[in-house]
Short mmCIF file of C-alpha atoms and ligand atoms in Angstrom, two decimals:
data_model
loop_
_atom_site.label_atom_id
_atom_site.label_comp_id
_atom_site.label_asym_id
_atom_site.label_seq_id
_atom_site.Cartn_x
_atom_site.Cartn_y
_atom_site.Cartn_z
CA UNK S 1 -0.68 -0.07 0.14
CA UNK S 2 1.15 3.05 -0.75
CA UNK S 3 0.54 6.37 1.45
CA UNK S 4 0.97 10.26 0.48
CA UNK S 5 1.50 12.00 3.90
CA UNK S 6 1.39 15.28 3.84
CA UNK S 7 3.43 18.69 6.57
CA UNK S 8 4.47 21.38 6.07
CA UNK S 9 6.99 22.57 4.26
CA UNK S 10 10.84 22.53 5.35
CA UNK S 11 9.85 20.02 8.17
CA UNK S 12 9.70 16.82 5.64
CA UNK S 13 12.66 14.79 6.99
CA UNK S 14 11.33 15.25 10.43
CA UNK S 15 8.50 13.85 9.50
CA UNK S 16 10.23 11.27 7.60
CA UNK S 17 11.87 10.09 10.92
CA UNK S 18 8.71 9.92 12.50
CA UNK S 19 6.67 7.83 9.93
CA UNK S 20 9.73 5.49 10.14
CA UNK S 21 9.67 5.05 14.05
CA UNK S 22 6.01 4.68 13.89
CA UNK S 23 6.29 1.99 10.98
CA UNK S 24 9.00 0.31 13.87
CA UNK S 25 6.67 0.61 16.82
CA UNK S 26 3.86 -0.88 14.33
CA UNK S 27 6.33 -3.97 12.97
CA UNK S 28 5.74 -3.09 9.91
CA UNK S 29 7.96 -2.92 6.93
CA UNK S 30 8.13 -0.09 4.27
CA UNK S 31 9.95 2.65 2.67
CA UNK S 32 9.71 6.04 3.25
CA UNK S 33 10.77 9.06 1.21
CA UNK S 34 10.30 12.28 1.83
CA UNK S 35 9.18 15.37 -1.52
CA UNK S 36 8.16 12.47 -3.74
CA UNK S 37 8.59 13.87 -7.64
CA UNK S 38 10.51 16.79 -5.84
CA UNK S 39 6.99 18.26 -4.09
CA UNK S 40 8.12 19.84 -0.39
CA UNK S 41 5.50 19.44 2.15
CA UNK S 42 4.85 15.43 0.88
CA UNK S 43 6.08 12.05 1.70
CA UNK S 44 5.34 8.71 0.20
CA UNK S 45 5.79 5.59 2.32
CA UNK S 46 5.43 2.22 0.79
CA UNK S 47 4.12 -0.05 3.59
CA UNK S 48 3.95 -3.76 3.11
CA UNK S 49 0.26 -5.40 4.59
CA UNK S 50 0.28 -6.81 7.49
CA UNK S 51 -2.66 -8.66 9.49
CA UNK S 52 -3.36 -9.69 13.27
CA UNK S 53 -5.84 -12.28 14.66
CA UNK S 54 -8.50 -10.54 16.63
CA UNK S 55 -10.10 -12.27 20.19
CA UNK S 56 -12.29 -14.54 18.25
CA UNK S 57 -8.88 -15.72 16.41
CA UNK S 58 -10.52 -13.79 12.89
CA UNK S 59 -7.23 -12.93 10.54
CA UNK S 60 -7.18 -8.66 9.77
CA UNK S 61 -5.92 -6.15 8.24
CA UNK S 62 -3.73 -3.93 10.57
CA UNK S 63 -5.14 -0.33 9.77
CA UNK S 64 -1.79 1.37 9.13
CA UNK S 65 -3.95 4.56 7.51
CA UNK S 66 -6.03 4.86 10.99
CA UNK S 67 -2.76 4.09 13.19
CA UNK S 68 -0.79 7.17 11.33
CA UNK S 69 -4.09 9.59 11.85
CA UNK S 70 -3.95 8.69 15.26
CA UNK S 71 -0.16 8.66 16.10
CA UNK S 72 1.62 11.17 14.21
CA UNK S 73 2.50 14.63 15.35
CA UNK S 74 4.19 15.96 12.53
CA UNK S 75 1.42 14.84 9.59
CA UNK S 76 -1.70 17.01 8.61
CA UNK S 77 -3.11 14.19 5.84
CA UNK S 78 -2.85 10.13 5.50
CA UNK S 79 -4.05 9.81 1.62
CA UNK S 80 -4.62 6.78 0.26
CA UNK S 81 -2.31 7.11 -2.91
CA UNK S 82 -4.28 6.21 -6.34
CA UNK S 83 -2.13 7.75 -9.06
CA UNK S 84 -0.05 10.47 -9.41
CA UNK S 85 2.01 11.92 -12.65
CA UNK S 86 3.84 15.54 -13.89
CA UNK S 87 1.84 17.38 -16.23
CA UNK S 88 2.89 18.20 -19.82
CA UNK S 89 0.98 21.01 -20.10
CA UNK S 90 -0.13 23.90 -17.40
CA UNK S 91 -2.19 25.88 -20.61
CA UNK S 92 -5.70 25.32 -19.09
CA UNK S 93 -7.30 23.74 -21.50
CA UNK S 94 -5.13 21.13 -22.09
CA UNK S 95 -3.61 19.93 -18.58
CA UNK S 96 -7.63 20.18 -17.23
CA UNK S 97 -8.03 17.36 -20.07
CA UNK S 98 -4.86 15.87 -19.45
CA UNK S 99 -6.15 15.23 -16.30
CA UNK S 100 -9.39 13.99 -16.75
CA UNK S 101 -7.98 11.50 -18.83
CA UNK S 102 -5.32 10.61 -16.36
CA UNK S 103 -7.54 9.85 -13.69
CA UNK S 104 -10.02 8.44 -15.57
CA UNK S 105 -7.80 5.77 -16.67
CA UNK S 106 -7.26 5.05 -13.39
CA UNK S 107 -8.29 2.22 -11.22
CA UNK S 108 -10.72 4.45 -9.41
CA UNK S 109 -13.18 1.35 -8.62
CA UNK S 110 -10.66 -0.30 -6.89
CA UNK S 111 -10.66 2.40 -4.15
CA UNK S 112 -14.57 3.34 -4.08
CA UNK S 113 -17.70 1.68 -4.52
CA UNK S 114 -20.38 2.84 -6.44
CA UNK S 115 -22.91 2.55 -3.56
CA UNK S 116 -20.53 4.93 -1.78
CA UNK S 117 -21.04 8.30 -2.14
CA UNK S 118 -18.33 10.69 -2.82
CA UNK S 119 -16.70 14.11 -3.05
CA UNK S 120 -13.32 15.42 -4.47
CA UNK S 121 -11.19 18.33 -2.00
CA UNK S 122 -8.36 19.55 -3.90
CA UNK S 123 -5.37 21.17 -3.40
CA UNK S 124 -3.54 23.59 -5.63
CA UNK S 125 -0.40 25.43 -5.64
CA UNK S 126 1.63 27.00 -8.22
CA UNK S 127 1.09 28.96 -11.39
CA UNK S 128 -1.98 28.14 -13.11
CA UNK S 129 -4.65 30.09 -14.66
CA UNK S 130 -7.05 27.90 -13.08
CA UNK S 131 -8.66 27.44 -10.17
CA UNK S 132 -8.64 24.04 -7.36
CA UNK S 133 -12.45 24.68 -7.93
CA UNK S 134 -11.50 23.51 -11.17
CA UNK S 135 -9.69 20.97 -10.20
CA UNK S 136 -12.20 19.86 -7.98
CA UNK S 137 -15.13 19.72 -10.85
CA UNK S 138 -12.36 17.59 -13.70
CA UNK S 139 -11.20 15.13 -11.46
CA UNK S 140 -15.25 15.27 -9.74
CA UNK S 141 -16.67 13.88 -13.47
CA UNK S 142 -14.12 11.85 -14.44
CA UNK S 143 -14.49 9.86 -11.67
CA UNK S 144 -18.01 9.92 -11.86
CA UNK S 145 -17.96 8.67 -15.77
CA UNK S 146 -15.62 5.85 -14.62
CA UNK S 147 -17.76 4.83 -11.88
CA UNK S 148 -21.03 5.32 -13.98
CA UNK S 149 -19.85 2.03 -15.48
CA UNK S 150 -20.49 -0.17 -12.53
CA UNK S 151 -24.08 1.48 -11.74
CA UNK S 152 -25.50 5.36 -10.75
CA UNK S 153 -22.63 7.47 -9.01
CA UNK S 154 -23.60 9.11 -5.89
CA UNK S 155 -22.35 12.71 -5.37
CA UNK S 156 -22.43 14.03 -1.99
CA UNK S 157 -20.62 17.36 -1.24
CA UNK S 158 -21.32 17.75 2.56
CA UNK S 159 -21.25 14.25 4.07
CA UNK S 160 -19.67 12.42 1.58
CA UNK S 161 -18.52 8.61 2.53
CA UNK S 162 -15.52 8.85 0.60
CA UNK S 163 -13.48 11.80 0.17
CA UNK S 164 -10.88 12.01 -2.72
CA UNK S 165 -7.76 14.22 -3.01
CA UNK S 166 -6.74 15.66 -6.08
CA UNK S 167 -3.62 17.87 -5.93
CA UNK S 168 -2.20 20.12 -7.90
CA UNK S 169 1.50 21.27 -6.93
CA UNK S 170 3.18 23.19 -10.13
CA UNK S 171 2.88 20.28 -12.52
CA UNK S 172 2.48 17.20 -10.15
CA UNK S 173 -0.23 16.05 -10.05
CA UNK S 174 -1.46 13.53 -7.22
CA UNK S 175 -4.85 11.76 -6.57
CA UNK S 176 -5.76 9.57 -3.24
CA UNK S 177 -8.95 9.01 -0.62
CA UNK S 178 -8.40 11.83 2.10
CA UNK S 179 -8.39 9.70 5.50
CA UNK S 180 -7.82 12.30 7.69
CA UNK S 181 -11.66 13.36 6.66
CA UNK S 182 -11.67 17.71 6.58
CA UNK S 183 -10.10 18.90 9.26
CA UNK S 184 -6.24 18.57 8.46
CA UNK S 185 -4.77 16.90 11.41
CA UNK S 186 -2.28 19.84 12.62
CA UNK S 187 -5.62 21.37 13.78
CA UNK S 188 -5.75 20.00 17.23
CA UNK S 189 -8.86 19.21 18.96
CA UNK S 190 -7.71 20.47 22.30
CA UNK S 191 -7.66 24.34 20.74
CA UNK S 192 -10.79 26.03 22.49
CA UNK S 193 -9.35 29.07 22.44
CA UNK S 194 -7.79 30.67 19.08
CA UNK S 195 -4.42 32.73 19.08
CA UNK S 196 -4.28 35.19 16.45
CA UNK S 197 -0.60 34.09 15.83
CA UNK S 198 -1.22 30.51 16.98
CA UNK S 199 1.40 28.01 16.09
CA UNK S 200 0.81 24.44 13.55
CA UNK S 201 1.22 21.71 16.29
CA UNK S 202 2.97 19.83 13.51
CA UNK S 203 5.70 23.07 13.60
CA UNK S 204 5.56 22.68 17.37
CA UNK S 205 6.56 19.48 17.63
CA UNK S 206 9.13 19.97 14.55
CA UNK S 207 10.91 22.19 17.34
CA UNK S 208 10.95 19.74 19.86
CA UNK S 209 12.35 17.36 17.69
CA UNK S 210 15.35 20.00 16.62
CA UNK S 211 15.77 20.80 20.56
CA UNK S 212 16.94 16.86 21.24
CA UNK S 213 15.05 17.35 24.38
CA UNK S 214 16.39 15.11 27.58
CA UNK S 215 14.56 15.04 30.38
CA UNK S 216 15.59 18.76 31.53
CA UNK S 217 13.61 21.71 32.31
CA UNK S 218 11.59 23.74 29.35
CA UNK S 219 9.96 26.69 28.76
CA UNK S 220 8.47 28.76 26.49
CA UNK S 221 9.02 32.20 27.36
CA UNK S 222 6.76 34.06 25.41
CA UNK S 223 3.49 31.29 24.75
CA UNK S 224 0.87 32.96 23.63
CA UNK S 225 -1.86 29.91 23.79
CA UNK S 226 0.88 27.65 24.98
CA UNK S 227 0.57 25.01 21.61
CA UNK S 228 4.76 24.05 22.18
CA UNK S 229 4.10 23.35 25.71
CA UNK S 230 0.48 21.65 25.40
CA UNK S 231 2.00 19.46 22.37
CA UNK S 232 5.31 18.70 25.08
CA UNK S 233 3.24 17.53 27.66
CA UNK S 234 0.93 15.65 25.34
CA UNK S 235 4.14 13.49 24.46
CA UNK S 236 4.15 12.61 28.08
CA UNK S 237 7.65 14.76 28.73
CA UNK S 238 8.13 14.17 32.28
CA UNK S 239 10.74 17.04 32.99
CA UNK S 240 9.36 20.89 34.48
CA UNK S 241 7.32 22.92 31.28
CA UNK S 242 7.39 26.70 32.43
CA UNK S 243 4.93 28.85 30.22
CA UNK S 244 5.07 32.78 30.54
CA UNK S 245 2.92 34.92 28.29
CA UNK S 246 3.03 38.90 28.91
CA UNK S 247 -0.81 39.45 27.75
CA UNK S 248 -3.57 37.90 30.86
CA UNK S 249 -5.82 36.86 27.64
CA UNK S 250 -3.69 34.79 26.02
CA UNK S 251 -2.36 33.65 29.23
CA UNK S 252 -5.64 32.79 30.17
CA UNK S 253 -6.06 30.96 26.73
CA UNK S 254 -3.20 28.64 26.99
CA UNK S 255 -4.64 27.34 30.36
CA UNK S 256 -7.92 26.84 29.12
CA UNK S 257 -6.01 24.91 25.80
CA UNK S 258 -4.04 22.88 28.28
CA UNK S 259 -7.11 22.03 30.21
CA UNK S 260 -8.89 21.03 27.27
CA UNK S 261 -6.05 19.09 26.55
CA UNK S 262 -5.75 17.62 30.07
CA UNK S 263 -2.63 18.78 30.89
CA UNK S 264 -2.86 21.69 32.78
CA UNK S 265 -1.35 20.30 35.83
CA UNK S 266 2.08 19.44 33.94
CA UNK S 267 2.52 23.19 33.11
CA UNK S 268 3.12 26.15 34.94
CA UNK S 269 1.78 29.24 33.43
CA UNK S 270 3.07 32.43 34.58
CA UNK S 271 1.72 35.69 33.81
CA UNK S 272 5.02 37.87 32.95
CA UNK S 273 7.25 39.20 30.79
CA UNK S 274 10.32 37.68 28.85
CA UNK S 275 12.69 40.40 28.77
CA UNK S 276 12.79 39.76 32.57
CA UNK S 277 13.38 35.86 32.79
CA UNK S 278 15.76 35.54 35.29
CA UNK S 279 13.18 36.87 37.83
CA UNK S 280 11.33 33.94 36.91
CA UNK S 281 13.50 31.47 37.18
CA UNK S 282 16.97 30.88 37.90
CA UNK S 283 17.88 28.09 35.32
CA UNK S 284 16.54 26.89 32.81
CA UNK S 285 17.72 23.51 30.37
CA UNK S 286 16.08 24.59 27.27
CA UNK S 287 13.72 27.27 25.69
CA UNK S 288 11.36 27.12 22.96
CA UNK S 289 9.77 29.68 21.25
CA UNK S 290 7.44 31.11 18.06
CA UNK S 291 8.47 34.65 19.04
CA UNK S 292 6.80 37.38 17.95
CA UNK S 293 7.13 38.75 14.67
CA UNK S 294 5.18 42.21 14.18
CA UNK S 295 3.42 42.07 11.57
CA UNK S 296 1.76 45.11 11.97
CA UNK S 297 3.29 48.36 11.29
CA UNK S 298 3.26 49.59 14.20
CA UNK S 299 4.46 46.99 16.38
CA UNK S 300 8.00 46.30 14.10
CA UNK S 301 10.02 48.71 15.39
CA UNK S 302 10.20 47.20 18.60
CA UNK S 303 10.90 44.01 17.69
CA UNK S 304 15.08 44.66 17.69
CA UNK S 305 15.03 45.95 21.49
CA UNK S 306 12.19 43.23 22.43
CA UNK S 307 14.64 40.32 21.08
CA UNK S 308 18.22 42.25 22.31
CA UNK S 309 16.38 41.93 25.57
CA UNK S 310 15.14 38.78 25.97
CA UNK S 311 18.14 37.18 24.51
CA UNK S 312 20.28 38.76 26.87
CA UNK S 313 18.24 37.80 29.50
CA UNK S 314 18.04 34.30 28.40
CA UNK S 315 21.94 34.33 28.30
CA UNK S 316 21.62 34.50 31.86
CA UNK S 317 19.63 31.33 32.44
CA UNK S 318 19.50 29.02 29.48
CA UNK S 319 21.76 26.06 30.37
CA UNK S 320 21.51 23.63 27.39
CA UNK S 321 19.70 24.64 23.53
CA UNK S 322 17.54 26.78 22.62
CA UNK S 323 15.07 26.94 19.19
CA UNK S 324 13.29 29.95 17.83
CA UNK S 325 10.98 30.65 15.01
CA UNK S 326 10.74 34.20 13.67
CA UNK S 327 10.50 35.98 10.15
CA UNK S 328 12.97 38.21 11.64
CA UNK S 329 16.45 36.68 10.25
CA UNK S 330 18.52 39.79 10.76
CA UNK S 331 17.14 40.85 13.73
CA UNK S 332 17.60 37.43 15.79
CA UNK S 333 20.96 37.00 14.39
CA UNK S 334 22.06 39.93 15.65
CA UNK S 335 20.50 39.66 19.32
CA UNK S 336 21.59 35.81 19.24
CA UNK S 337 25.30 36.58 18.74
CA UNK S 338 25.49 39.87 20.18
CA UNK S 339 24.31 37.70 23.37
CA UNK S 340 27.32 34.87 22.88
CA UNK S 341 24.92 32.02 21.46
CA UNK S 342 25.81 30.41 18.84
CA UNK S 343 23.48 28.92 15.96
CA UNK S 344 24.01 25.48 15.64
CA UNK S 345 20.92 24.93 13.12
CA UNK S 346 19.05 26.59 11.24
CA UNK S 347 16.10 26.27 8.31
CA UNK S 348 13.39 27.83 6.55
CA UNK S 349 10.00 26.67 7.66
CA UNK S 350 6.70 27.06 5.48
CA UNK S 351 4.11 28.62 8.32
CA UNK S 352 0.44 30.53 6.92
CA UNK S 353 2.02 31.28 3.44
CA UNK S 354 4.84 32.41 4.98
CA UNK S 355 8.63 31.10 5.22
CA UNK S 356 9.81 30.89 8.89
CA UNK S 357 13.50 30.71 9.90
CA UNK S 358 14.15 28.03 12.66
CA UNK S 359 17.16 28.41 14.92
CA UNK S 360 18.83 25.96 17.31
CA UNK S 361 21.18 27.48 19.49
CA UNK S 362 22.94 27.14 22.32
C1 LIG V 401 3.57 34.33 17.88
S1 LIG V 401 3.08 33.85 19.39
C2 LIG V 401 3.37 32.71 20.03
C3 LIG V 401 2.40 32.03 19.41
C4 LIG V 401 2.28 30.58 20.36
N1 LIG V 401 3.05 30.07 19.84
C5 LIG V 401 0.92 29.73 19.88
O1 LIG V 401 0.85 28.57 19.98
O2 LIG V 401 -0.44 30.38 20.58
C6 LIG V 401 4.28 35.55 20.73
C7 LIG V 401 3.74 35.76 21.93
O3 LIG V 401 4.50 36.56 22.60
C8 LIG V 401 3.67 37.32 23.44
N2 LIG V 401 4.81 38.50 23.78
C9 LIG V 401 5.08 39.10 22.80
N3 LIG V 401 5.68 40.15 24.35
C10 LIG V 401 6.52 39.65 25.33
C11 LIG V 401 7.16 39.29 26.31
N4 LIG V 401 7.53 40.59 26.78
N5 LIG V 401 6.81 38.74 27.21
C12 LIG V 401 6.37 37.65 27.01
N6 LIG V 401 5.38 37.45 26.00
C13 LIG V 401 5.61 38.17 25.07
C14 LIG V 401 2.83 37.86 22.61
O4 LIG V 401 1.56 38.33 23.28
C15 LIG V 401 2.82 36.82 22.23
O5 LIG V 401 1.00 35.75 22.81
#
C-alpha cells in the first residue's frame, strides 16, 4: 500500500523520521521517501500489508492509515495514494483534459464502490490560470464517469463516505483517498482558545524534535496560547514545563487549551515578561518559542529591542539549547550573536504562507 502524507514545508525530514519510527513501533516494513517527485511538504510511504488475529481468532488487516492518523504529531494528512503524474502542459484546456484522462484511466473502482457517496477536495499551488475548484470539478466528473460503468454514482459534497483528494503542485498531480477527513491533523481538538498568531501543532512538534530534549526543564517564554508546551506535555514529557506570557488574555487562553488537552497540571503558566526571565527562574535547560514577528507595522519597530532584551535575559538562565522561530532573520541573528549564543542549526519552515526561520542555538 502506498500513502501520500502531507506536512509543512521544511520539516519533511522530521516527519519522515517520525513515520519510520511509527512503522517500527507497529512492526511494519516499508519505505519512506521525502519530497516525492520533488514536491515539498509531501512524503511517500510504501508499506507492506500486515495482518493480525483479533480476539475471536479472525485474521484482520492492520489499519496503517488509522494508526498514522491517531499517532502522528507531525503529519497533516494521510492519503491513500491512487495515482500521480507530471502534467505535460499547464495551459488551462490541455491541463484539465490531461487530468480528466489520467483520472479516468486510473483504477478508481478499486478504491471506492459505486454504492458509496463521494466528494473531491482539491489543493492547488503554483502558477496556473485555473483554480482548485476547476480541478475538483474535472476530477469529480472523471471519477463520476468512471464509476458510472458500475452503476449510478452518488455525489455528496457535504457528508461524503469517501473523500478523494486531488492535488496539483506546480506540474505534479496526485490523486488519493483522504483518510484524515476534512479537518487537517494539525488542527488539534484541544484548541478551544484561538490565538491570532498560533503555531501549527506539527511545527511545534518539529521544534521539539530539533531541541533534542533530554528530560531537563523546558520553557516557552512567549507562549501565547501554549501550543509548544501543550504538545510537549501530551508527548508525556517528564521534565518541568514552564510557560510565560505577557498578556493575560492569551495566558488564560493557554490555560483553557491545556485544560482541554488534559495537561493543565503538567505546565506552570506564569503571567510575566520574557525580557525579565531571570526573575522567574535561575536556570532552565531548554527554551522553545515562536517569537512575535511584529507583522503589524506599528509593532515592527519594537522587535529589535524586544529580541535584544530577551536574548540578554536568556543568556543568564539557559543551560542547554534554545529553538526559536521568527521571520526576522537579521534581527534575531544579531540578538543571538551579541548575547554570546551560537547558531547550531538553521532551516526555513513554511507557516501560513510565510517562510519562517527556525534556529537551534546554544
Ligand atoms: C507568535 S506568538 C506565540 C504563539 C504561540 N506559539 C501559540 O501557538 O499560541 C508570540 C507571543 O509572545 C507574546 N509576547 C510578546 N512580548 C512578550 C514579552 N515581553 N514577554 C512575554 N510574552 C510576550 C505575545 O503576547 C504573543 O502571545
